[in-house]
Tab-separated table of C-alpha atoms in Angstrom:
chain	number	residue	atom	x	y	z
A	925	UNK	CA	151.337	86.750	2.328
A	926	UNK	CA	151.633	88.907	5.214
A	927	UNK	CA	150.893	92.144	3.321
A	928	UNK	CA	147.893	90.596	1.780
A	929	UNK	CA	146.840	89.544	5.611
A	930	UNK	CA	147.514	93.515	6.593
A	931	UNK	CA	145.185	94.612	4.084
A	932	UNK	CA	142.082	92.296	4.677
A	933	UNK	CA	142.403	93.232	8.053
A	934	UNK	CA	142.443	96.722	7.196
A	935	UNK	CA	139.093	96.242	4.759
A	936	UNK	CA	137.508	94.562	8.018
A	937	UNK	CA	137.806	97.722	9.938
A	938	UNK	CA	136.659	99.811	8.033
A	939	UNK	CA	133.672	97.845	7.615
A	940	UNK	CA	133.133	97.296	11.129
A	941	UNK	CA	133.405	100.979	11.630
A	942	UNK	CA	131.033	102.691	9.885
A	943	UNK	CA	132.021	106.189	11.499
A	944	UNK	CA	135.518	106.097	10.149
A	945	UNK	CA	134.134	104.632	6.494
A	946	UNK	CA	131.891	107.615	6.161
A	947	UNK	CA	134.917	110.046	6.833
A	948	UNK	CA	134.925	113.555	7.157
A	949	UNK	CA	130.881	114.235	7.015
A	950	UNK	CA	130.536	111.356	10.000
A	951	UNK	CA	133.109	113.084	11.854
A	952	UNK	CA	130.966	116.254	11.698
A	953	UNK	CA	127.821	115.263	12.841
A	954	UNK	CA	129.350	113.577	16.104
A	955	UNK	CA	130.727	117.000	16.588
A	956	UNK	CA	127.485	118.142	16.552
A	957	UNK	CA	125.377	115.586	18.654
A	958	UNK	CA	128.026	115.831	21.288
A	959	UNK	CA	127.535	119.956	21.316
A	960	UNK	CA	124.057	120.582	20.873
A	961	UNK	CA	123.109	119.784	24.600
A	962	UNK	CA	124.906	122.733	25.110
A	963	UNK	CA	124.040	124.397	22.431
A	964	UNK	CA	120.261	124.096	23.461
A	965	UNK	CA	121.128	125.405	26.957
A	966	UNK	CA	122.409	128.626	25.596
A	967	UNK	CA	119.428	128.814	22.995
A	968	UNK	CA	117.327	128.537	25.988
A	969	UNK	CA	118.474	130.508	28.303
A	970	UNK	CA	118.798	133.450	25.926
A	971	UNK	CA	114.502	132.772	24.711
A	972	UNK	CA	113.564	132.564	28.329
A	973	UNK	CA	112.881	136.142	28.982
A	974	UNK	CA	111.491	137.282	24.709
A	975	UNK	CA	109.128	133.572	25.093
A	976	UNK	CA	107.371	134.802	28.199
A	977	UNK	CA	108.006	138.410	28.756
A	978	UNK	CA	109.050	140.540	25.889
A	979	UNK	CA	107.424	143.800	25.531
A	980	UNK	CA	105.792	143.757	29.006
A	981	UNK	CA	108.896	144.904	31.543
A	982	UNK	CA	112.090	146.163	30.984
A	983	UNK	CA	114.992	142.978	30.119
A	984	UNK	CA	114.881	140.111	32.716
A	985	UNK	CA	112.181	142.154	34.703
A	986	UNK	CA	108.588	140.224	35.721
A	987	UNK	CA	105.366	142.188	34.385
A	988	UNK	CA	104.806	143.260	37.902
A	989	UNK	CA	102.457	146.367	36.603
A	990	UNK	CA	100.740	148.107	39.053
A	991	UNK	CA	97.459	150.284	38.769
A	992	UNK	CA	98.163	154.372	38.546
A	993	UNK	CA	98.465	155.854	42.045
A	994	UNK	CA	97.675	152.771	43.531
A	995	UNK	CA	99.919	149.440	44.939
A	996	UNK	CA	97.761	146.714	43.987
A	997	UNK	CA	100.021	145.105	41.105
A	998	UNK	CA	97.713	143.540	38.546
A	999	UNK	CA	99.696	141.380	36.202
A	1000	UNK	CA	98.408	137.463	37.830
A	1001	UNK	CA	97.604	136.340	34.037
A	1002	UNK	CA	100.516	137.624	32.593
A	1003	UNK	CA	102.835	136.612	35.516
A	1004	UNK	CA	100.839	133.212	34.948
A	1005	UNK	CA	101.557	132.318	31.539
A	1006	UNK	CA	104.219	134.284	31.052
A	1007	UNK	CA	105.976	131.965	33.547
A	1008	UNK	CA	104.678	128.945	31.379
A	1009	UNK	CA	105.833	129.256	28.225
A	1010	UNK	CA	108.966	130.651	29.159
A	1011	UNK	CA	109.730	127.230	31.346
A	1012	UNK	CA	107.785	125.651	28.638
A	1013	UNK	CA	110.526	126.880	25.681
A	1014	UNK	CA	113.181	125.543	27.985
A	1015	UNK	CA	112.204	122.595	29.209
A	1016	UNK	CA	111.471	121.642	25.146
A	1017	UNK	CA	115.000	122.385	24.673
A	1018	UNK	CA	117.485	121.547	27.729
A	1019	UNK	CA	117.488	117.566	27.880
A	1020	UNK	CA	117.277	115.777	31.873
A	1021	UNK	CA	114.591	117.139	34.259
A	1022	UNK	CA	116.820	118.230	36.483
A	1023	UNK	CA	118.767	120.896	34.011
A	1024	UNK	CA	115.408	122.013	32.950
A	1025	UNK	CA	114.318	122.378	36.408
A	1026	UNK	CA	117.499	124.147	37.297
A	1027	UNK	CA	117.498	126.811	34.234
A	1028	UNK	CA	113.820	127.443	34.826
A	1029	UNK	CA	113.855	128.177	38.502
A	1030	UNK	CA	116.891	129.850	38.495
A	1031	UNK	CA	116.009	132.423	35.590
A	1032	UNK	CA	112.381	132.691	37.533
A	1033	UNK	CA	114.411	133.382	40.544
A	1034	UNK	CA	116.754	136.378	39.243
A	1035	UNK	CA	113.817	137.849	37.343
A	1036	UNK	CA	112.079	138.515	40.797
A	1037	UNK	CA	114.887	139.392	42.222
A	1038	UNK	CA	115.371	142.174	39.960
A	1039	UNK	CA	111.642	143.243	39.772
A	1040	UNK	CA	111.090	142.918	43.285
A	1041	UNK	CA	111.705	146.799	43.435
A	1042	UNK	CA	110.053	147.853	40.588
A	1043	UNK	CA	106.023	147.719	41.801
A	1044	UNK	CA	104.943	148.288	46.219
A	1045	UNK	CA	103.238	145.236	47.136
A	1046	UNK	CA	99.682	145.217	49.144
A	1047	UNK	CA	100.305	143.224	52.285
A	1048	UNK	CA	99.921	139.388	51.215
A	1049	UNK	CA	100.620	139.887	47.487
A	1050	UNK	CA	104.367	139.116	47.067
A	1051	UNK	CA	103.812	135.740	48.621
A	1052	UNK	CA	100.623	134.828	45.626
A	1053	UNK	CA	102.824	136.785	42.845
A	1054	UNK	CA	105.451	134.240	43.553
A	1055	UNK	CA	102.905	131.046	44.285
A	1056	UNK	CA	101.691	132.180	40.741
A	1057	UNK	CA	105.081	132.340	38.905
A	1058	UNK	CA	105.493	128.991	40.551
A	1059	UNK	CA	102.872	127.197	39.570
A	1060	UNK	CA	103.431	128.659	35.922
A	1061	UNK	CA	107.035	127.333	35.538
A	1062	UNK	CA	105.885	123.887	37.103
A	1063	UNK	CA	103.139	123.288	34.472
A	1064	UNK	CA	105.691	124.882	31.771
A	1065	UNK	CA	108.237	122.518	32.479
A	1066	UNK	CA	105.712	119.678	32.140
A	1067	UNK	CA	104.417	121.441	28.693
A	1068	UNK	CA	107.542	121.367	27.087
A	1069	UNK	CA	108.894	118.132	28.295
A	1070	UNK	CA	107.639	116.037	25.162
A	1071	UNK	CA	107.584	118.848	22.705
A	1072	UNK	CA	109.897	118.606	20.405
A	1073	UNK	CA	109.636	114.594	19.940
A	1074	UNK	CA	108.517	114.875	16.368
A	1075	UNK	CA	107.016	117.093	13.843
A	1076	UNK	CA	103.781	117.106	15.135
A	1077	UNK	CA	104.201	117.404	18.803
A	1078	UNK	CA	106.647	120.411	17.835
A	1079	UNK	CA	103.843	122.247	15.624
A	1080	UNK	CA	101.345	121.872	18.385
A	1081	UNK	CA	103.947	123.257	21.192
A	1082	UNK	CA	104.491	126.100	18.311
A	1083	UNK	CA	100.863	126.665	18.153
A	1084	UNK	CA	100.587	126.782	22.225
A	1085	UNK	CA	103.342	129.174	22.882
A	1086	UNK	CA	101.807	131.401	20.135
A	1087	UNK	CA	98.787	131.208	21.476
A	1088	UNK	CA	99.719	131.700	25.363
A	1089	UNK	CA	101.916	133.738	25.526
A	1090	UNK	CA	101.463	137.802	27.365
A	1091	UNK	CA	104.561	138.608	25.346
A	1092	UNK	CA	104.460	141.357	22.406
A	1093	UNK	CA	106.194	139.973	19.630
A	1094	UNK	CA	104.470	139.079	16.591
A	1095	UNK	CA	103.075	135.120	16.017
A	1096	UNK	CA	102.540	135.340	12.112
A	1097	UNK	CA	105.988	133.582	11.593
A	1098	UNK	CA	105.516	131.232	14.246
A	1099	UNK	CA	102.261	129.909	13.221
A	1100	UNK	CA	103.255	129.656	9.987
A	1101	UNK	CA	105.764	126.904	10.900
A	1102	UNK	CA	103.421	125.157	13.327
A	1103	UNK	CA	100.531	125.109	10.823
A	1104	UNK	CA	103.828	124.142	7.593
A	1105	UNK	CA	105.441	121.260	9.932
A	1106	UNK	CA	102.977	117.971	10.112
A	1107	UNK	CA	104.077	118.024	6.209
A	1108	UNK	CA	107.342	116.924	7.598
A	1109	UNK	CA	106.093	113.724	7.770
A	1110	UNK	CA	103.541	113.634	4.897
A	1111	UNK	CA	103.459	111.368	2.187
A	1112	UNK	CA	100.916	110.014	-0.529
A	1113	UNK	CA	100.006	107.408	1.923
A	1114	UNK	CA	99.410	109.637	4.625
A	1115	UNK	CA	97.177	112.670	3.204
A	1116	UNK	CA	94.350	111.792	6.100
A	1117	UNK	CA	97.223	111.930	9.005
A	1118	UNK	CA	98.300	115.339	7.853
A	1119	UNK	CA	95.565	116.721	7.328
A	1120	UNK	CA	94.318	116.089	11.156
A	1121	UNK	CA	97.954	116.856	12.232
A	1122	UNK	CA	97.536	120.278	11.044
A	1123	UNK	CA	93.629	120.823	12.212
A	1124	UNK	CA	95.370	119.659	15.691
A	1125	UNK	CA	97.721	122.422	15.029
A	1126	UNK	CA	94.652	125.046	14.652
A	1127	UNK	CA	92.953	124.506	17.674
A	1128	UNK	CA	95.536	124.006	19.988
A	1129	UNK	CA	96.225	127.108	19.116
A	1130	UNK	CA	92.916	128.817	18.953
A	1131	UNK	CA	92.137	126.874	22.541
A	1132	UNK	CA	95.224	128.709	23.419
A	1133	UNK	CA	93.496	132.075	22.494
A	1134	UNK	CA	90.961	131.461	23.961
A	1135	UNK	CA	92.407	130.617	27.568
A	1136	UNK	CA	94.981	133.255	27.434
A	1137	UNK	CA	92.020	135.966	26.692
A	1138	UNK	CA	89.700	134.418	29.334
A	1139	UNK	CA	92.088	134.102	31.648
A	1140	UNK	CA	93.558	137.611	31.769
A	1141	UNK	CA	90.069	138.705	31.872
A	1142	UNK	CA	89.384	136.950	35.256
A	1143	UNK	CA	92.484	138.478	36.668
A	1144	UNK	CA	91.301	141.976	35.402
A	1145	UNK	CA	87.962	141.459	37.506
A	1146	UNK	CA	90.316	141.901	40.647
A	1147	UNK	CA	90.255	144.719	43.317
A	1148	UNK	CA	93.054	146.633	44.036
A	1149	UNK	CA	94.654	144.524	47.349
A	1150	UNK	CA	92.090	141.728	46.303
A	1151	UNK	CA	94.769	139.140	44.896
A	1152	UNK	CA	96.515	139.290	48.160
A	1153	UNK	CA	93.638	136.986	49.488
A	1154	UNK	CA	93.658	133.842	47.610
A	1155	UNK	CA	89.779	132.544	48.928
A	1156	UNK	CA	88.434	135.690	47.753
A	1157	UNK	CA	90.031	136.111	44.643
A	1158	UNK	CA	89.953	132.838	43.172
A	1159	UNK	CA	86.560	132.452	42.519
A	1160	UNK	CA	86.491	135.724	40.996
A	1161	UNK	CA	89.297	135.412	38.785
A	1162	UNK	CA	87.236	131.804	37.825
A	1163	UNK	CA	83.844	133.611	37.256
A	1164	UNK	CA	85.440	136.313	35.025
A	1165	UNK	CA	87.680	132.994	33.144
A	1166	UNK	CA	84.226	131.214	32.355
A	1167	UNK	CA	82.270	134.682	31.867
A	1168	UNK	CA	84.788	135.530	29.047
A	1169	UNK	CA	84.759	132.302	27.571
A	1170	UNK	CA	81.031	132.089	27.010
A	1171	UNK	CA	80.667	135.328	26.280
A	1172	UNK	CA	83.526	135.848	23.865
A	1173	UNK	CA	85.071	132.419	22.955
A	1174	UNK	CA	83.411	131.921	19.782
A	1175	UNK	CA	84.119	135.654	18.720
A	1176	UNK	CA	87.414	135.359	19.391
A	1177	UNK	CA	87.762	131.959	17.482
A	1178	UNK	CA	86.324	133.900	14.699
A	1179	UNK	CA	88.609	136.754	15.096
A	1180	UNK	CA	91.852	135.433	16.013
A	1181	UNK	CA	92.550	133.826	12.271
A	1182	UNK	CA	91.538	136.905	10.930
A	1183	UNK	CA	94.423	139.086	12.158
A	1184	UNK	CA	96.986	136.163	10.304
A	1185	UNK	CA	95.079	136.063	6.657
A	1186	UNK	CA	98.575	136.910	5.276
A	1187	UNK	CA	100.452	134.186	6.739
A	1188	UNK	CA	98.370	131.497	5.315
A	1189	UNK	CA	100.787	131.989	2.622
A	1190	UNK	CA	103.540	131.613	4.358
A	1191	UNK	CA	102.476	128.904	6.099
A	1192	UNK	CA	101.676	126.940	2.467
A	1193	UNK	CA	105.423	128.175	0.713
A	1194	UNK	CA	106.920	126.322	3.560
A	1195	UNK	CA	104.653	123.386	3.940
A	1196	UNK	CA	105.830	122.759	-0.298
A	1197	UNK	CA	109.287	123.300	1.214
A	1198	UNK	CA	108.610	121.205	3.538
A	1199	UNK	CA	107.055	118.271	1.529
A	1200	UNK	CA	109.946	118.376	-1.236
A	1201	UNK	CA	112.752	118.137	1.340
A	1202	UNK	CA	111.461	115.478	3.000
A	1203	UNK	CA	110.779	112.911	0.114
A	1204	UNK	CA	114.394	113.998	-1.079
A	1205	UNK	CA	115.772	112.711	1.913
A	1206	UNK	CA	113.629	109.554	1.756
A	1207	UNK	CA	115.214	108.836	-1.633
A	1208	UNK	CA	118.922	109.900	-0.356
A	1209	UNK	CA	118.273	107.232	2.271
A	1210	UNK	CA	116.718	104.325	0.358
A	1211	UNK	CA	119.407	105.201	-2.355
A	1212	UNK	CA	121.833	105.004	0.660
A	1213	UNK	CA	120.460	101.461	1.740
């Protein structure tokens, strides 16, 4: 009697614990959830510096260029956005706004730190340089707050990094899996959903472009010395923004596609990935259930 009592009891634990029913492969991926927070920290802090600045200045160095012979650096636009998607790529990954914060302003910190020495400042210029990298990490770390909360939002955070970044490294393989991931979530039910998920995908990016061009234009319309005098340069670095996009925005919509024809391909090979992975997990699960 009291054997058969032990083993009910034993049956009605297992049940009630689904973790220890599941074994092994449960075990596993609580391992994991408990260790990717730091994971993503590390994963962060190492894409910091390629996201925002790779190609422009030497490792952990600020693009603080400055004109030959003269002292005037003239790197606002790609101080700018360089500074936003790099707090934009970790604040998507490091969870709690006060980590994010921390990791973003601290990285920002040493990085000037170490290029302080690299350009001679006009009088007045440190002080906007570093009101500039700022403001950048401040509206990164908004950016990338929400970006990775599903499929969609992550393709369209892709698609803005590609697009905004100063940084050299080729986008072809990033866009690809912005434009491939909306069919994440596709479906036969849902071809009208995806397909809008992915034109959002497109012109975040191409609006991207399109700022990033303009607004590294309106920088370039500068002075040497000018930027150290915010009234007088703002409404030139605005004039040269708007200039560029009337004059140019269309052309560069036009263009900017053209220069990733090839990775259309890409882009469709992993979208069929994609697609077949996700409805064989839908079937694991209602064949789970």
């Amino acid at each position: 009697m009291s054997e058969t009592t032990s083993r009910r009891a034993t049956r009605t634990a297992a049940a009630s614990n689904p973790k220890d029913a599941s074994g092994p492969k449960a075990s596993r991926w609580d391992v994991l959830r408990r260790t990717w927070p730091w994971v993503a920290v590390v994963v962060a802090l190492l894409l910091w510096w390629p996201a925002g600045y790779a190609g422009r200045a030497e490792w952990m160095h600020l693009p603080l260029m400055q004109m030959a012979g003269g002292v005037a650096p003239v790197a606002g636009g790609e101080l700018f956005l360089g500074s936003l998607v790099a707090a934009a790529v970790v604040s998507a990954l490091v969870a709690g706004p006060w980590p994010r914060f921390g990791a973003a302003a601290g990285l920002t910190a040493v990085a000037w730190v170490l290029s302080d020495g690299d350009v001679v400042f006009a009088s007045g210029e440190r002080v906007v340089l570093a009101a500039l990298a700022a403001l950048g990490m401040l509206i990164g770390l908004g950016v990338g707050a929400r970006a990775l909360k599903g499929a969609v939002s992550a393709g369209a955070f892709l698609a803005l990094v590609s697009g905004l970044s100063p940084a050299t490294w080729s986008r072809g393989l990033l866009l690809a899996v912005a434009v491939a991931l909306p069919f994440w979530v596709a479906s036969s039910d849902r071809v009208a959903p995806t397909v809008l998920a992915v034109v959002r995908v497109v012109v975040t990016w191409l609006v991207a472009v399109v700022v990033s061009t303009s607004l590294w234009a309106g920088f370039g319309a500068l002075r040497a010395g000018q930027l150290a005098d915010p009234k007088s340069a703002a409404p030139v670095v605005w004039r040269g923004f708007i200039d560029n996009v009337r004059e140019r925005g269309l052309e560069t919509v036009k263009a900017a596609p053209q220069v990733y024809t090839g990775w259309i391909w890409v882009a469709l090979a992993l979208a069929v990935v994609l697609v077949v992975a996700a409805a064989a997990l839908r079937r694991r699960r209602a064949s789970a259930s």
